[in-house]
mmCIF file of C-alpha atoms and ligand atoms in Angstrom:
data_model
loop_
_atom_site.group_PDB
_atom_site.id
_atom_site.type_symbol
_atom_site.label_atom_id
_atom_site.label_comp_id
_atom_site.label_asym_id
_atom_site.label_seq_id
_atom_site.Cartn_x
_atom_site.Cartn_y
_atom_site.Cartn_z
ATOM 1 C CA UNK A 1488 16.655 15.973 11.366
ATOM 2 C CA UNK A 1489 14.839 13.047 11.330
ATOM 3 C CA UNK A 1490 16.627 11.057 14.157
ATOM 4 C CA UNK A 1491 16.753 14.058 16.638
ATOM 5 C CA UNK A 1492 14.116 13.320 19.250
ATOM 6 C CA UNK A 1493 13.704 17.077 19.943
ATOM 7 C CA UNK A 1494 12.582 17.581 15.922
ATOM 8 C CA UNK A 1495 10.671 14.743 16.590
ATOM 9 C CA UNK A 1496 8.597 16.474 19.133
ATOM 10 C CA UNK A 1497 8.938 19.879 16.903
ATOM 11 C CA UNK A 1498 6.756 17.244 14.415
ATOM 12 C CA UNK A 1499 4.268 15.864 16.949
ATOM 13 C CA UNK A 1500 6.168 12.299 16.346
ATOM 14 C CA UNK A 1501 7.159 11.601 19.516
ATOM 15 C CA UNK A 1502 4.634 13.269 22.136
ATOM 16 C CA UNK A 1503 5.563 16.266 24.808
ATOM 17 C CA UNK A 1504 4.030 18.298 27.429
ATOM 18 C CA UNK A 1505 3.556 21.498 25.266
ATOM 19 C CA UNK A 1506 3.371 25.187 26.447
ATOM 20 C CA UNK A 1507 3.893 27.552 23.492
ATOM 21 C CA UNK A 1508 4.854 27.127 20.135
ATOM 22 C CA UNK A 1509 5.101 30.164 17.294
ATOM 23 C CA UNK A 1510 6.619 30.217 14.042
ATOM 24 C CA UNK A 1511 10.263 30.106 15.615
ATOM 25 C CA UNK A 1512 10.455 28.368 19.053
ATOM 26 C CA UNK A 1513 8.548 25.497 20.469
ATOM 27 C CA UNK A 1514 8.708 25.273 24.648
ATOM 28 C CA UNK A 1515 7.452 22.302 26.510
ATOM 29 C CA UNK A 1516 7.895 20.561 29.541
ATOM 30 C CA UNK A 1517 10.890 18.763 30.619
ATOM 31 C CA UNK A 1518 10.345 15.368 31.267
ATOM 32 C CA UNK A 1519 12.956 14.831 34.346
ATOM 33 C CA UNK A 1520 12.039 17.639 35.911
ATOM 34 C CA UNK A 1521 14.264 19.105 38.102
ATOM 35 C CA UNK A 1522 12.790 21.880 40.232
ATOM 36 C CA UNK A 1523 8.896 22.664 40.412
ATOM 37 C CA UNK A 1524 9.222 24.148 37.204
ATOM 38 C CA UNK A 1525 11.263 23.033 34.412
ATOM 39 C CA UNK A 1526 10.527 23.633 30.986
ATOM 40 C CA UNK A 1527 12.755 23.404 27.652
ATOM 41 C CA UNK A 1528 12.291 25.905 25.324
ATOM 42 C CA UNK A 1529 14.101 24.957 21.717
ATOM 43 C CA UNK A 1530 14.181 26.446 18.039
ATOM 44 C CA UNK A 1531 11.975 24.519 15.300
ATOM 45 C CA UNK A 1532 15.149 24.263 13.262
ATOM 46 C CA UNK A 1533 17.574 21.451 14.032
ATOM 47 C CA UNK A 1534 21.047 23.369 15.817
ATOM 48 C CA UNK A 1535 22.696 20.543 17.480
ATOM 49 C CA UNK A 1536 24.503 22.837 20.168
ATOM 50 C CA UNK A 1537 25.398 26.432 20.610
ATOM 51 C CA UNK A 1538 28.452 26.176 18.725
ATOM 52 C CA UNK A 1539 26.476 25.353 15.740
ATOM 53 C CA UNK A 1540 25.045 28.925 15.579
ATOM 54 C CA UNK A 1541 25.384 32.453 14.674
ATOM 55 C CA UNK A 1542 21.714 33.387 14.772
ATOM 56 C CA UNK A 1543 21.373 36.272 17.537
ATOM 57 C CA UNK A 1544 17.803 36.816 16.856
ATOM 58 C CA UNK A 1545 16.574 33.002 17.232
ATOM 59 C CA UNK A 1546 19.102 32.936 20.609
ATOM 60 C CA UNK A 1547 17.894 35.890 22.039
ATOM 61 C CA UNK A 1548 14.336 34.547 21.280
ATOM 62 C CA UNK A 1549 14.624 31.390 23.172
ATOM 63 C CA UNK A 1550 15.468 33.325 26.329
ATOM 64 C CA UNK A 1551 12.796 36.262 25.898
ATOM 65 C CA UNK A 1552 10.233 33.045 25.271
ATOM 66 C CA UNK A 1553 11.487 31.471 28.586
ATOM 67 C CA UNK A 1554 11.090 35.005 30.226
ATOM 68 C CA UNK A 1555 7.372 35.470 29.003
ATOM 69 C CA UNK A 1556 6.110 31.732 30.107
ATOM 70 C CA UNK A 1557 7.562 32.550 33.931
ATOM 71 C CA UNK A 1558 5.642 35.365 33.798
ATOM 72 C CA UNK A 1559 3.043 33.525 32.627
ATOM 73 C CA UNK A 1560 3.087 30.736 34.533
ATOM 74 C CA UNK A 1561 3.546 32.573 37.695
ATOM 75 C CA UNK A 1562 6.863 32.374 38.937
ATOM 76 C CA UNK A 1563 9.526 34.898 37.306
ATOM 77 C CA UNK A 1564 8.953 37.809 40.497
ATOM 78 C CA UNK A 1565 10.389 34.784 42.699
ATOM 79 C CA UNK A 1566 12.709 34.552 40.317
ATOM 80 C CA UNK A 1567 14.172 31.384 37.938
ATOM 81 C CA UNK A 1568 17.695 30.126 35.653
ATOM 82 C CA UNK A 1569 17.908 29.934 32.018
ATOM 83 C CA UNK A 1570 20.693 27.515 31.313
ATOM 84 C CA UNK A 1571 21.933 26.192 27.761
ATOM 85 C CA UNK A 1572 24.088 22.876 28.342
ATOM 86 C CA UNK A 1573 27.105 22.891 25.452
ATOM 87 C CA UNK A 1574 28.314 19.558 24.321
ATOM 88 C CA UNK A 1575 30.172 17.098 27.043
ATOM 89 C CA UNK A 1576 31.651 19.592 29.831
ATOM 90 C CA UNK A 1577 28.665 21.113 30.018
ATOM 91 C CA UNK A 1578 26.333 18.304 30.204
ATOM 92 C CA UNK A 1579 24.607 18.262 27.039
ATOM 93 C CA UNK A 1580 22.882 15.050 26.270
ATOM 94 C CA UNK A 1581 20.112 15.770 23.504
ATOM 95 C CA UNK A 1582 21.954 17.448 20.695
ATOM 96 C CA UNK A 1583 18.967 19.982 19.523
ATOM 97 C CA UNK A 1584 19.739 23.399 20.610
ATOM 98 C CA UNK A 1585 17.336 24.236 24.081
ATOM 99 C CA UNK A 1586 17.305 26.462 26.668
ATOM 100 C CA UNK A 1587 16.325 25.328 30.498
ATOM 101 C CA UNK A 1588 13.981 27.480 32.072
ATOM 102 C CA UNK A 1589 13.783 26.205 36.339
ATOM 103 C CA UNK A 1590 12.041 28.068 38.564
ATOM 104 C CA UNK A 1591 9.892 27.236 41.585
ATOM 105 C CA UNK A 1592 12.460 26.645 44.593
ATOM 106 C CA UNK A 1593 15.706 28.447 45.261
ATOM 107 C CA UNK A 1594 18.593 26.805 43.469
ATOM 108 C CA UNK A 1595 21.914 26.829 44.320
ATOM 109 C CA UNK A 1596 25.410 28.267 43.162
ATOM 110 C CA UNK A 1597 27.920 27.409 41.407
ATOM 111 C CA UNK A 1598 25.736 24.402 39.734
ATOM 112 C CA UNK A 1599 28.066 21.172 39.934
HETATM 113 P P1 5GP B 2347 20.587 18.498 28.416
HETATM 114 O O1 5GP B 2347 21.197 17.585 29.430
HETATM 115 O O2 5GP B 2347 20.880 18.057 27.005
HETATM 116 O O3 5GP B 2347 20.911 19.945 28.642
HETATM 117 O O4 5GP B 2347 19.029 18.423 28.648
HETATM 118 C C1 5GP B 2347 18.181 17.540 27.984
HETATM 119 C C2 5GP B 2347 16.886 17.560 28.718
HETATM 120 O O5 5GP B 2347 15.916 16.945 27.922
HETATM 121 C C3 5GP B 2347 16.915 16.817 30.053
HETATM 122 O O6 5GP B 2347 16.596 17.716 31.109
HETATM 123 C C4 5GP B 2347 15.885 15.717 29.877
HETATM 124 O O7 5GP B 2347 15.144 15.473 31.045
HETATM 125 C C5 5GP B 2347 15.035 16.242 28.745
HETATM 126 N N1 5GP B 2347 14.433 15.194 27.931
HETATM 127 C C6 5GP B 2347 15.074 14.124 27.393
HETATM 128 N N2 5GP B 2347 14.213 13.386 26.676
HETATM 129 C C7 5GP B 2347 13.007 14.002 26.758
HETATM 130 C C8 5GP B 2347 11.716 13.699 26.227
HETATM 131 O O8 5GP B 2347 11.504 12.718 25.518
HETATM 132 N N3 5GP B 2347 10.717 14.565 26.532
HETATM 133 C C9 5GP B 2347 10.908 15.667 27.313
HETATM 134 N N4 5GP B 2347 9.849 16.442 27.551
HETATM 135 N N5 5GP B 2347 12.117 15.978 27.830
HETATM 136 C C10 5GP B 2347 13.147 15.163 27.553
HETATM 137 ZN ZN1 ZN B 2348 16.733 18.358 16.108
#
């Protein structure tokens, strides 16, 4: 969607920390980061929210891809949160589907 700044980084318009990218999933950096790690990982296919889809494989494949780059990255045996944000109670404010990966420090329940 060409107005959606998360399809614009799925493009390479609008430029992004990248960490992985396959067929399916693109995961990058978050730019306000929020712990020592924080990373987005989001399908290449514009989904505003998670009430706009019915597509368990792509779902299920943004949290195994957030799984993988802890590992990766070094910091899923610490441990980390996977978080998606759904429209206006639950803080949502770029409407392309993507999953929060933070890791790093301990966080702290419930989130506000
Ligand atoms: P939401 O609040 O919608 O769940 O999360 C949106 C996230 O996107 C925020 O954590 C915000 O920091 C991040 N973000 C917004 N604009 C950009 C950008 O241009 N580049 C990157 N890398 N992250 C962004
Ligand atoms: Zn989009």
């Amino acid at each position: 969607m060409s107005s959606c700044l998360f399809c614009k980084i799925v493009a390479g318009d609008i430029p992004a920390d990248k960490i992985y990218e396959d067929e399916d999933v693109f995961a990058f950096h978050d730019i306000g980061k929020q712990a020592p790690h924080h990373f987005l990982v989001i399908p290449k296919i514009h989904i505003a929210s998670l009430n706009e889809t019915n597509d368990a494989a792509l779902v299920g494949k943004l949290t195994l891809t957030a799984s993988k780059i802890a590992k990766d990255l070094g910091f899923a045996d610490e441990g980390y949160r996977v978080v998606m944000n759904c429209n206006d109670h639950g803080g949502q404010t770029v409407y392309h589907l993507h999953l929060h990966c933070l890791g790093g420090r301990v966080l702290s329940w419930p989130p506000g």
